[in-house]
Each structure stands twice: as C-alpha cells, then as structure tokens.
GROMACS .gro file of C-alpha atoms in nm:
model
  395
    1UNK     CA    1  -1.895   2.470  -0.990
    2UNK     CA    2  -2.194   2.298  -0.941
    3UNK     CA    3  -2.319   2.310  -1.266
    4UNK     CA    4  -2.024   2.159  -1.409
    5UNK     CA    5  -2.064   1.850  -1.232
    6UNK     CA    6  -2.465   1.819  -1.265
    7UNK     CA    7  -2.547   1.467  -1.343
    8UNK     CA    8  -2.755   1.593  -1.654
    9UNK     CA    9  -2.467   1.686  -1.868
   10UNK     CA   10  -2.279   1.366  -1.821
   11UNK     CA   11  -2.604   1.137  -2.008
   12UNK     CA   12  -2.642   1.427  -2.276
   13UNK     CA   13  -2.455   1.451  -2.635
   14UNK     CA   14  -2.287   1.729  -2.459
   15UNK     CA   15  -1.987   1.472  -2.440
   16UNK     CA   16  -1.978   1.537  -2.833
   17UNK     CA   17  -1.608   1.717  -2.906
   18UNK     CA   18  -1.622   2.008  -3.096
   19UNK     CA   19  -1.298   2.243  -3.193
   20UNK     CA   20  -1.400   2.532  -3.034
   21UNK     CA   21  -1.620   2.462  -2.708
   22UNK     CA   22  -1.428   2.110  -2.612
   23UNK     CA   23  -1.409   2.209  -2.206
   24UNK     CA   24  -1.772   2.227  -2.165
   25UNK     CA   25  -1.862   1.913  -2.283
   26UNK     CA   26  -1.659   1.710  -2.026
   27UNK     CA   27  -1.927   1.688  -1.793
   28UNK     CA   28  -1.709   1.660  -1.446
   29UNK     CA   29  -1.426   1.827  -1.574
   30UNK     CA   30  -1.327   2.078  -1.349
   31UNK     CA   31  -1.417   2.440  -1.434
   32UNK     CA   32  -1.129   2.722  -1.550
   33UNK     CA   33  -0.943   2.426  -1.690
   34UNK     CA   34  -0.885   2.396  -2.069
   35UNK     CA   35  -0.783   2.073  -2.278
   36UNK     CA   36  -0.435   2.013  -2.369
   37UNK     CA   37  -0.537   2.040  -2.783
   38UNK     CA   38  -0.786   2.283  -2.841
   39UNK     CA   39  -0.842   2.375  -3.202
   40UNK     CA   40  -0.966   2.739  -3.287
   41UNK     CA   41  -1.128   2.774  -3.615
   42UNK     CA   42  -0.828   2.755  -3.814
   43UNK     CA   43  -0.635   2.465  -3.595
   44UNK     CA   44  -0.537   2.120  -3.642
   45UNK     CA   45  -0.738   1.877  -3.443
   46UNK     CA   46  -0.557   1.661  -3.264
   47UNK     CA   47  -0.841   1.478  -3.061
   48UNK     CA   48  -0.967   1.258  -3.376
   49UNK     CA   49  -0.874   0.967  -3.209
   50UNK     CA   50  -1.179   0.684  -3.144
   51UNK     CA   51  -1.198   0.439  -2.850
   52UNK     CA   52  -1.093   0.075  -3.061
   53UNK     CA   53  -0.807   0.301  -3.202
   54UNK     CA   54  -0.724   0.425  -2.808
   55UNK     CA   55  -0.736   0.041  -2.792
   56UNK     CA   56  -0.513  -0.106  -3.047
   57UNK     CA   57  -0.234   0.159  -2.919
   58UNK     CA   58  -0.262   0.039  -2.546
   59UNK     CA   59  -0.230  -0.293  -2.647
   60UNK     CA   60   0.015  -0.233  -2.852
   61UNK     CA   61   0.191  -0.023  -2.623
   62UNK     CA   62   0.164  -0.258  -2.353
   63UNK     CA   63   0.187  -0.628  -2.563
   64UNK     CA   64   0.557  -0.564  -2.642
   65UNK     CA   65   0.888  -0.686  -2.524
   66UNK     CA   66   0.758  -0.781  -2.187
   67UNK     CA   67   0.570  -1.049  -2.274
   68UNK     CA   68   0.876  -1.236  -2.407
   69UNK     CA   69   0.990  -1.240  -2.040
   70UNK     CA   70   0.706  -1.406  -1.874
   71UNK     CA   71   0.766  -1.731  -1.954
   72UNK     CA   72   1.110  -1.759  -1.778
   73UNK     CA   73   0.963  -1.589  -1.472
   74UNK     CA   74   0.717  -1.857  -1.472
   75UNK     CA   75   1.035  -2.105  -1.409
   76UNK     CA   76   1.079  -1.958  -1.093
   77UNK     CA   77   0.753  -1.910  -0.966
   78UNK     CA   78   0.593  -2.250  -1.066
   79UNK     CA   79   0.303  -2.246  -1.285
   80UNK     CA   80   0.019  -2.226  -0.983
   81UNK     CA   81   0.203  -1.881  -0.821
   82UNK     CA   82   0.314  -1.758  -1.185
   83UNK     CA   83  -0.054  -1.771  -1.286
   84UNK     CA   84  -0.174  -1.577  -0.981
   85UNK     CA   85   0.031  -1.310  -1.029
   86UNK     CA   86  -0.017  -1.280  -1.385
   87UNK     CA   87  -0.405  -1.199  -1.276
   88UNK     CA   88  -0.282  -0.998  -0.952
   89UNK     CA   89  -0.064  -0.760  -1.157
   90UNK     CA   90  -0.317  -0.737  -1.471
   91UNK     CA   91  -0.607  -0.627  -1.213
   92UNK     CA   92  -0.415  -0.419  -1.036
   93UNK     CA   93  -0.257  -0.237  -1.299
   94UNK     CA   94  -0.620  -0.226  -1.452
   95UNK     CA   95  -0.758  -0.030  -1.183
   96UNK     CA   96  -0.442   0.202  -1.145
   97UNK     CA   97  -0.508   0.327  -1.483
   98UNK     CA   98  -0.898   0.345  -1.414
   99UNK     CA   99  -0.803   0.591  -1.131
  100UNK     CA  100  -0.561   0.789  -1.407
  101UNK     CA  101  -0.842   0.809  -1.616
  102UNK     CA  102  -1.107   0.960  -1.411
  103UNK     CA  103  -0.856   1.221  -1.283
  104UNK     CA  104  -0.754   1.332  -1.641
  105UNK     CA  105  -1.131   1.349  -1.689
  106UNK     CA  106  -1.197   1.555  -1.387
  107UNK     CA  107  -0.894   1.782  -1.531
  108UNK     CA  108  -0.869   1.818  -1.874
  109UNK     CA  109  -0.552   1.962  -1.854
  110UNK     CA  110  -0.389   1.695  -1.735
  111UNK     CA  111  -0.167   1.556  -2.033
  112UNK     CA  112   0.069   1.348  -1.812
  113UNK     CA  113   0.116   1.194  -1.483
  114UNK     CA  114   0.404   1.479  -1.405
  115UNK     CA  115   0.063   1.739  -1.446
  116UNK     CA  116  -0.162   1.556  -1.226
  117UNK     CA  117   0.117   1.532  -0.949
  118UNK     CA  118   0.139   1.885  -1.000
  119UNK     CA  119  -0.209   1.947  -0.899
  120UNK     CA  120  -0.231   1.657  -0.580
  121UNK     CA  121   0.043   1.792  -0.489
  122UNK     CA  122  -0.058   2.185  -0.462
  123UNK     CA  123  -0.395   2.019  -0.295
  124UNK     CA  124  -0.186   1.871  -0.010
  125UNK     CA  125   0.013   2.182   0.000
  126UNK     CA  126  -0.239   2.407   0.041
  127UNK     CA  127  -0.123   2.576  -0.246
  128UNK     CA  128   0.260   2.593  -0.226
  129UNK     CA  129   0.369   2.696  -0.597
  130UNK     CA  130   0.713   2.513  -0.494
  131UNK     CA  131   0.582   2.222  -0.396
  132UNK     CA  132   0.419   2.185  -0.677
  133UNK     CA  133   0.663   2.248  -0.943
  134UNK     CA  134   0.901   1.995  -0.728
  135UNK     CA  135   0.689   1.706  -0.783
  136UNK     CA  136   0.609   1.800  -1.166
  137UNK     CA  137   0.979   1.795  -1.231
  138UNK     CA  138   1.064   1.474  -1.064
  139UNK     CA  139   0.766   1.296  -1.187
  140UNK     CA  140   0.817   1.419  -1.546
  141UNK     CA  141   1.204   1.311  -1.498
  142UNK     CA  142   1.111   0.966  -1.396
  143UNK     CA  143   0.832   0.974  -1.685
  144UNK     CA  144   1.084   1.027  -1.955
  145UNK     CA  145   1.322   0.791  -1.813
  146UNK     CA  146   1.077   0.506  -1.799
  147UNK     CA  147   1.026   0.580  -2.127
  148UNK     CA  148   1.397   0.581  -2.252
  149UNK     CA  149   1.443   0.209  -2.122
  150UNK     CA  150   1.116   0.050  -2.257
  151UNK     CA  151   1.227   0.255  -2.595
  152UNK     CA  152   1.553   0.107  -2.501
  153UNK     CA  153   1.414  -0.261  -2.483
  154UNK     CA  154   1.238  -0.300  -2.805
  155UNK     CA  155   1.547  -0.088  -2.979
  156UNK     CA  156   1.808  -0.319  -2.853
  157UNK     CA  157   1.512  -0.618  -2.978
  158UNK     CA  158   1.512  -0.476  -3.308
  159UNK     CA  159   1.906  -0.461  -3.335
  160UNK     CA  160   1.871  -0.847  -3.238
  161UNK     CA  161   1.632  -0.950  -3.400
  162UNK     CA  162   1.844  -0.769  -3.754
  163UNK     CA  163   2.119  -1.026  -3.598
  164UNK     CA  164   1.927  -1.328  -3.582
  165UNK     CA  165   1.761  -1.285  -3.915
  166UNK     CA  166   2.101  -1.203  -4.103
  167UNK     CA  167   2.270  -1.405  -3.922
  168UNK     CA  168   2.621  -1.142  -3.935
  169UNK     CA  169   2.698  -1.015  -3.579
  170UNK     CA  170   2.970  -0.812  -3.696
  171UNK     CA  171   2.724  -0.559  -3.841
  172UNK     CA  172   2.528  -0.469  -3.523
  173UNK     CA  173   2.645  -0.130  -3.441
  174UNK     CA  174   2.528  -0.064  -3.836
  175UNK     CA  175   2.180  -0.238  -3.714
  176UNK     CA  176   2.195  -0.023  -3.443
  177UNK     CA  177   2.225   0.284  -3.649
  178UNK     CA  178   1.944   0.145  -3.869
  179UNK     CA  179   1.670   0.106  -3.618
  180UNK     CA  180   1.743   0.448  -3.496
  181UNK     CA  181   1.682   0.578  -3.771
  182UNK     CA  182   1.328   0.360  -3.811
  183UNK     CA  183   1.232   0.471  -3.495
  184UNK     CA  184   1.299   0.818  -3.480
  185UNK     CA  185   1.169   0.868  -3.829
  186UNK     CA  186   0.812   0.649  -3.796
  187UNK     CA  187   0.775   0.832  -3.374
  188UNK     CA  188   0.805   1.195  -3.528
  189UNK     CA  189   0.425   1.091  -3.715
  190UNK     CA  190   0.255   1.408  -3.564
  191UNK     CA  191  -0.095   1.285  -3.453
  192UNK     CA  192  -0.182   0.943  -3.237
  193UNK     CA  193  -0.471   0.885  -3.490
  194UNK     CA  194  -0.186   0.896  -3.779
  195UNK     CA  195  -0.003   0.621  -3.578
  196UNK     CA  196  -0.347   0.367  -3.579
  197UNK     CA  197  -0.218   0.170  -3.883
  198UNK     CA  198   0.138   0.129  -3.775
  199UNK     CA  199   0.009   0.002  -3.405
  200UNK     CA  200  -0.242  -0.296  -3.616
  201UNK     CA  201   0.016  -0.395  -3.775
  202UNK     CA  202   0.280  -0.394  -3.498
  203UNK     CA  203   0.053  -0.589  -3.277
  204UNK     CA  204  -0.049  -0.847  -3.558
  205UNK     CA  205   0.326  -0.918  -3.606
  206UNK     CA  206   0.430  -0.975  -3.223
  207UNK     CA  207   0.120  -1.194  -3.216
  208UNK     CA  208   0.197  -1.405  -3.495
  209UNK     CA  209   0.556  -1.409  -3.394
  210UNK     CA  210   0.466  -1.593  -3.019
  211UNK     CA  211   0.167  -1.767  -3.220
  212UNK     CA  212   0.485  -1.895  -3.445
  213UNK     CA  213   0.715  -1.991  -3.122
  214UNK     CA  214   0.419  -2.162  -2.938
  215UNK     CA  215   0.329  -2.374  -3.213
  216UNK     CA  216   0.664  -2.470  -3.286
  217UNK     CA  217   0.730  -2.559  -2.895
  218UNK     CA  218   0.369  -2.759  -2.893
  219UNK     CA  219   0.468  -3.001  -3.166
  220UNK     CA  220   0.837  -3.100  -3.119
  221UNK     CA  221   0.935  -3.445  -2.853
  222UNK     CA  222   1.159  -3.191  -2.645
  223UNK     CA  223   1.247  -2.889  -2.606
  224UNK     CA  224   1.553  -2.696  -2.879
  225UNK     CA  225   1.746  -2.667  -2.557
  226UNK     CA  226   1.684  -2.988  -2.361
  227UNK     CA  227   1.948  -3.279  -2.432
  228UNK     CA  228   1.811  -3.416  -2.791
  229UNK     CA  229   1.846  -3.794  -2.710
  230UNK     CA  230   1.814  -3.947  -2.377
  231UNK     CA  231   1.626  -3.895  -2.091
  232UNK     CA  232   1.597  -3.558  -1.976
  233UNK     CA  233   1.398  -3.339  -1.673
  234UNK     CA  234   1.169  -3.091  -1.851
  235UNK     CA  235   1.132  -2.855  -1.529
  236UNK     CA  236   0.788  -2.798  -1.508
  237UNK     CA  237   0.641  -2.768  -1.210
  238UNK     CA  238   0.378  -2.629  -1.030
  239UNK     CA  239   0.545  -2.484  -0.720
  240UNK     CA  240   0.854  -2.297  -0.750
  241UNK     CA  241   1.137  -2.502  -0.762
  242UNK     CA  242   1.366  -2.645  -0.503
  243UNK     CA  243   1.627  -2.375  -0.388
  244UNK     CA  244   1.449  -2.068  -0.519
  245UNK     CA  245   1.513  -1.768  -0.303
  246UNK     CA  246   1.317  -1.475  -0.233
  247UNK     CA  247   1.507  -1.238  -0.434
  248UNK     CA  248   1.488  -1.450  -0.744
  249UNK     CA  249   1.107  -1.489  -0.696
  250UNK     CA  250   1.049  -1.105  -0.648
  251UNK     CA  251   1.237  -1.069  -0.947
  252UNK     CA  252   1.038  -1.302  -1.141
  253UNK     CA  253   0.710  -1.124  -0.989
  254UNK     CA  254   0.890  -0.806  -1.098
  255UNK     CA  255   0.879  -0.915  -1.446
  256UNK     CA  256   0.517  -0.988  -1.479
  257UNK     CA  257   0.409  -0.667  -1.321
  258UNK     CA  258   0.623  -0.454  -1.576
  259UNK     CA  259   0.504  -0.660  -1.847
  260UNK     CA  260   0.160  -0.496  -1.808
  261UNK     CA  261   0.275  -0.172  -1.576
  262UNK     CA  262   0.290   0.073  -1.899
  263UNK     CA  263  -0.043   0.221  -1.763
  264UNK     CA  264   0.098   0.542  -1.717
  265UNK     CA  265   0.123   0.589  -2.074
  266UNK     CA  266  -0.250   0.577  -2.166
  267UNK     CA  267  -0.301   0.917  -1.996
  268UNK     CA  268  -0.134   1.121  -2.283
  269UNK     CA  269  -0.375   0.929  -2.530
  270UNK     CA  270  -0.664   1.032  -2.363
  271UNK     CA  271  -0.592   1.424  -2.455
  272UNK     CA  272  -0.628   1.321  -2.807
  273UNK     CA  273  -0.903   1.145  -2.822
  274UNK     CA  274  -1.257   1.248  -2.993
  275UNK     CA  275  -1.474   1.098  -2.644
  276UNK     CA  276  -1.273   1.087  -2.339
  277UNK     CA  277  -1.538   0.932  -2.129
  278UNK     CA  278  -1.465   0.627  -2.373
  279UNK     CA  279  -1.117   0.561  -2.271
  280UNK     CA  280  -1.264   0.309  -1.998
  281UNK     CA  281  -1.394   0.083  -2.291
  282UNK     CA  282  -1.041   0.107  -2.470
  283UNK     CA  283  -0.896   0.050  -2.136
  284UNK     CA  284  -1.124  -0.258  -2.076
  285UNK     CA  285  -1.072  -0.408  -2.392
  286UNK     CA  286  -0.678  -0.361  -2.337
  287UNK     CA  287  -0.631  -0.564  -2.005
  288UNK     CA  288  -0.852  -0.813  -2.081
  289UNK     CA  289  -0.652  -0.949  -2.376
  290UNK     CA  290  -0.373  -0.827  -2.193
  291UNK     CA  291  -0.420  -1.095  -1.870
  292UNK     CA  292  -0.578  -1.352  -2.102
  293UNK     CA  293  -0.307  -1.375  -2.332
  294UNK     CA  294  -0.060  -1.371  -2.089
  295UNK     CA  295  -0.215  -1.640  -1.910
  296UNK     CA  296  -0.254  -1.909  -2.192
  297UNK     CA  297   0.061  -1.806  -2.428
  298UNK     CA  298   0.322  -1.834  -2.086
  299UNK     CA  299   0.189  -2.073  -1.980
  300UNK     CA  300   0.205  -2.282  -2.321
  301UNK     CA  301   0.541  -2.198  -2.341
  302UNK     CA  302   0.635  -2.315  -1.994
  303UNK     CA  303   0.441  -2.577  -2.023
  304UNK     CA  304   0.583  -2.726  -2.347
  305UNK     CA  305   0.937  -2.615  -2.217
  306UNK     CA  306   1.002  -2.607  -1.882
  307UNK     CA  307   1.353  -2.497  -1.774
  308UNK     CA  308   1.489  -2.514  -2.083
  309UNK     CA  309   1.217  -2.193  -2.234
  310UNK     CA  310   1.460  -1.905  -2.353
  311UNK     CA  311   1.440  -1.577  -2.267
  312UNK     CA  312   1.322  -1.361  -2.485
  313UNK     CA  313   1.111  -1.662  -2.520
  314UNK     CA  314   1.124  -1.622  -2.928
  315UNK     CA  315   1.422  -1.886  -2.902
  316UNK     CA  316   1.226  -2.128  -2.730
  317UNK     CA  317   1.205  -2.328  -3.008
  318UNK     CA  318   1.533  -2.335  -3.202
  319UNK     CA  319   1.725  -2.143  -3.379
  320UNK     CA  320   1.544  -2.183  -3.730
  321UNK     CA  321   1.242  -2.083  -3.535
  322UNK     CA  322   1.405  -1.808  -3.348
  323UNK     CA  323   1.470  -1.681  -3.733
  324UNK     CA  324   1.146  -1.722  -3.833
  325UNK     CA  325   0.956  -1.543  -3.510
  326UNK     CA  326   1.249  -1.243  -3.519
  327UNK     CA  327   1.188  -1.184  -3.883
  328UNK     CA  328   0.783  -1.172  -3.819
  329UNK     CA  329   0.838  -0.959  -3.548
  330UNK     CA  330   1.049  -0.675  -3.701
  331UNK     CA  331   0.715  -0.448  -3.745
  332UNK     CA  332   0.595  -0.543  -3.384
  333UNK     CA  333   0.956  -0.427  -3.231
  334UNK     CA  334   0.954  -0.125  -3.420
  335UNK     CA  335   0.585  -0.023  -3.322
  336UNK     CA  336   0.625  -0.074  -2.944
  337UNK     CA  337   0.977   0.139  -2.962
  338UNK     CA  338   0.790   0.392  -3.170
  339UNK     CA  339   0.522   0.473  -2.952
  340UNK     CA  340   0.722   0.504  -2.655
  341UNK     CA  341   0.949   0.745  -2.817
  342UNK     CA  342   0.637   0.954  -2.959
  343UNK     CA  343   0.441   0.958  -2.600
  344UNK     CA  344   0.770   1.098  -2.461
  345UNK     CA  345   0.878   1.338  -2.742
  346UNK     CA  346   0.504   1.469  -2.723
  347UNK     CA  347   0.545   1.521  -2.351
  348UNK     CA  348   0.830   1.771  -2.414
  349UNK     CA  349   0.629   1.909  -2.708
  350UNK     CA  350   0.345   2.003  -2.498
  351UNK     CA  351   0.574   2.138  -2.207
  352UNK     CA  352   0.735   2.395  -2.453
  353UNK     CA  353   0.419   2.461  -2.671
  354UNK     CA  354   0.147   2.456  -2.395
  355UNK     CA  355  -0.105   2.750  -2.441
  356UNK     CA  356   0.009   2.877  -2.719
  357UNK     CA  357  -0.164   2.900  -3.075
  358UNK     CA  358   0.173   2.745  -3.227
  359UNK     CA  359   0.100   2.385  -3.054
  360UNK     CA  360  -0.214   2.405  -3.283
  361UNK     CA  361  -0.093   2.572  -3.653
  362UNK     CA  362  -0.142   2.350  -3.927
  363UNK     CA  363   0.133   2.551  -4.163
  364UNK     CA  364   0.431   2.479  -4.198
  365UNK     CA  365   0.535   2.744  -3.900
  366UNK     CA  366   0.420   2.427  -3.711
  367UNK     CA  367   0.587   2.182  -3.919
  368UNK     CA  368   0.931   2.379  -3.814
  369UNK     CA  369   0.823   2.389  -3.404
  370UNK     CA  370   0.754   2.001  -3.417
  371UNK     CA  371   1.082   1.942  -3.596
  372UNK     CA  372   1.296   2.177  -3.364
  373UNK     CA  373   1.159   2.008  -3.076
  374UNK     CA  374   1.001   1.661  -3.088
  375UNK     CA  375   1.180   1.504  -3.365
  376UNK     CA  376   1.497   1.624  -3.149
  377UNK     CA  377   1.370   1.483  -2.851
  378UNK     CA  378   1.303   1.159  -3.036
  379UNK     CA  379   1.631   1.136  -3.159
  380UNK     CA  380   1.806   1.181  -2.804
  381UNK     CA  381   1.584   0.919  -2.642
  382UNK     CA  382   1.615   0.676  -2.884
  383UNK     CA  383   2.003   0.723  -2.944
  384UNK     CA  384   2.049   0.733  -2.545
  385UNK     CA  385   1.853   0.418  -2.466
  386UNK     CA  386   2.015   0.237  -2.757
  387UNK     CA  387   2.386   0.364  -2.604
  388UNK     CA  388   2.270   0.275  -2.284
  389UNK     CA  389   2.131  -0.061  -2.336
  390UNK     CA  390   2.388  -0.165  -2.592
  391UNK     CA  391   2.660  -0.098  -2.347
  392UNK     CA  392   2.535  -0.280  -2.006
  393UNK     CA  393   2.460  -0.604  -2.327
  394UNK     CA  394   2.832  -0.572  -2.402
  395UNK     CA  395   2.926  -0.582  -2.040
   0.00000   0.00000   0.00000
C-alpha cells in the first residue's frame, strides 16, 4: 500500500498507459483495483482519448441547451445577482468535479458516480455488502434519469428547431421520429475518441448559433418582442425587479446552476482516457469558457433585450433570426443529445460487461454484445425522454 502511493511514481513516465499494465501506472490509485477498459494483447483500447479531446466533449456536454435559459433567469435576478451566481455556480460546480476526479483517480474502477457511492458508502458502513449495493442502485437510477431529461431537452430542441426551420408544425411527431433516429444512431459510435469530431462540430454550431442571436439583438432599435413603434420599457435592470418572489428567484438560480451542473458526467470520460491525471487540464479548460461565456453572451442578451429576451433565447431576435440560429444549431442539438445518450447507454454497457473479456473483443462477437445492449439502451432513453418531454409540451 505504501508503495502505491510513493510520491516518486506520480513525477515518473510511469503515468504512460499501456494495454496490459494500465493499474500500475496510476500512481495513487488504490491497489487490487483494476481499470474499467483494460486491453489484453488482443483487445480494443478504449482509453485513446487525449486531454483537449476530454475537453471539447465536456464543453460540449455541458455548453448545450442550458445556456439558452440563462438569459431569462437573468430577468429575474437583475443583472448584478444574475452575474454572481453565474460565477458562484461555475466555481462550485468546478470544484465538485475536481473532487470526482481525484476519487476516480484514487480508484480506477470507478466508471460512474453510482461506483464511487458504492465504495463511500461500504467505508461508512464498515463494510455492509447491503449498504452498499443500496446506494449503487439508487445513485445509478438517479444517474440514468438525469440523463434521460437532459437527452430529453436537446431531443425535444431538435424536434423544434425541425419546426422552426420548416416552418410545418403538423409534421412534428414525424420530426420526432427523425431525431430519434439521429440520436440513437450517431450515440451507439462505440469509443469517446470516435465521438471527438462530432463534439467540434456540435459545439462550433451552438456557438455560432448564440454568436448569430447576439449579433442580431446588438444591432436592431428594440427588441423582436418589444412594441415596434412607440415608447416602450426595455426591463433591464440591475436588481431584480419589483414583485419578484423567492420562489421565482430560486428558480431562476436553479437554472444557472443546471446550466453548468453536468459535472457528473465527466467521470465516465475519464476511464477512457490515454492520461487520467490530465483530466484536471480538460476540466480547467472546460469551466473557464464555461463561466466566461456565460457571463458575457447572457448578459448581451439581457442587456440588448431586457424583458422582452425569449426563452430558449434563440428567438430573441425575431423570427427570421430564430430560423437562421435553429437551422445553425441542428448539429449542436444533436451532439449534446448524443452524448448524453452514449454516457448513459455505456453505463449499462459496463454494468452487464464488467470483468469480462467480451467488454474488450474487437470481433464482431463484440459488435453483437454492444448492439444487444447499448444501442437498446440508447433507443429506450432517447424514445422515453422524447415521450416524456413531448407530452408535459403538449400539456
């Protein structure tokens, strides 16, 4: 035990990850424990995965349909209170997954945060088996959940934003069917690495689409919404406005803090990539564009629009706009939907496959496992949380 945690190893190119001795090179990593993807001689590698490509998939993962929502909340908390939570959230969410990180570290076989309640909890337990399994259940439940409503959000965005850009509401149950079928086909890419180029080009389009909307909103007299001749109140303010309640500004605090509260979701990323230690830099660069960019794009937004900013916020500027930013964002909806449904169908994957040589095979034998059970999985979360959020829209 005390050898595995010897300062020495943790400066050394021990940290380099090789197929066959990968446990041994963590440094801190907890001894008798054994990483989630370990590749024998003739196994796939799953941990090819470099930090700026760890990066581009947080950000992507987390720079998604939340951000569309910030701007409103800002209404109700004024710009001065809206801006302070905006950094209160980002750091705190920061550090939670810095503290995610260095557990999955200290146990590599930690894919989730159902397995590391599984072990805190058998620590506090002193052991108790049934304890144990309890809290991996219900955290793993509450995991996949979480996961079916964010897939849910950026689904139900997708179906709009097919609306908005054909302009024929009568065909959204057929949208609905299409970006399904997007989703679940683009999530059941086996390998994180495999997913880099759909993330950059997600995130470019989501960023060009509020780039497009902000713009737009900059240059115009008033706002799309606002009365278009006469005098009108833009709204913006400072300081909450007059006769906001508690409840409505939780709410709106609510918002922000979900907007960047994904953290959870790094964790599986971490098993697959080539340095682990280096998921801090990826995390780093992350949240700081995270905060930044939700700091100066919200607040250009309220700024320029006041009460009258739309939420999602891509129809802040009119409907020829809205069109526009919808159409731009099609790849960007479809990437943040995507990975959701892949970190949760890879969950289940592991769960069924863990410690055995099939979660590894590189034939087709393997080909048939991740299509009986991920692709599956996929399917039922994405078809779920596109029921489910469909129906409470129809409401």
């Amino acid at each position: 035990m005390m050898s595995d945690q010897s300062p020495n190893k943790k400066g050394s190119d021990g940290f380099t990850i090789t197929p066959v001795t990968d446990n041994s090179s963590e440094g801190s990593a907890k001894a008798g424990e054994v990483e989630v993807f370990s590749a024998g001689a003739d196994g796939v590698e799953f941990r090819t995965v470099g930090w700026i490509r760890a990066a581009m998939f947080f950000t992507k993962m987390t720079f998604a349909a939340g951000v569309l929502s910030i701007p409103s909340a800002l209404y109700t908390l004024g710009a001065v209170l809206g801006a302070l939570f905006i950094l209160f959230w980002g750091v705190l969410n920061t550090y939670m997954a810095f503290l995610q990180g260095q557990f999955k570290i200290i146990h590599p076989s930690v894919h989730t945060v159902a397995d590391a309640a599984h072990i805190i909890t058998l620590q506090f337990s002193n052991g108790n088996k049934k304890c144990g399994g309890f809290a991996r259940e219900v955290t793993e439940f509450i995991y996949i959940i979480t996961c079916i409503i964010c897939a849910g959000v950026s689904t139900l965005g997708l179906s709009i934003a097919f609306n908005a850009v054909s302009k024929h509401a009568t065909c959204s149950v057929i949208f609905g069917f299409v970006a399904y079928f997007i989703i679940s086909s683009v999530a059941s890419i086996r390998k994180i690495h495999q997913l880099g180029w759909i993330t950059w080009l997600g995130f470019g389009s989501i960023v060009t689409a509020i780039m497009i909307v902000v713009i737009a909103a900059t240059i115009t007299d008033r706002p799309a919404a606002a009365p278009q001749t006469g005098d009108f109140e833009l709204g913006f303010s400072a300081r909450p406005p007059i006769g906001t309640t508690f409840a409505g500004a939780f709410a709106a605090s609510l918002a922000i803090f979900s907007s960047s509260a994904n953290t959870s979701g790094f964790v599986p990323v971490i098993s697959e990539m080539r340095r682990p230690q280096d998921y801090f830099k990826s995390l780093y660069a992350c949240m700081t564009w995270i905060t930044s960019s939700y700091l100066a794009l919200a607040l250009a937004v309220y700024a320029y629009c006041g009460k009258w900013v739309a939420s999602p916020a891509l129809g802040s500027a009119g409907p020829t706009i809205m069109i526009i930013s919808y159409a731009v964002a099609i790849p960007g909806l479809i990437a943040g939907a995507m990975i959701c449904v892949h970190v949760a169908a890879k969950s289940l994957f592991v769960r069924i496959l863990r410690n055995t040589p099939i979660i590894s095979l590189p034939t087709r034998k393997l080909t048939g496992q991740f299509g009986l059970h991920a692709p599956m999985a996929q399917a039922f979360l994405a078809g779920f949380s596109q029921k489910l959020f469909r129906s409470s829209a129809l409401s």
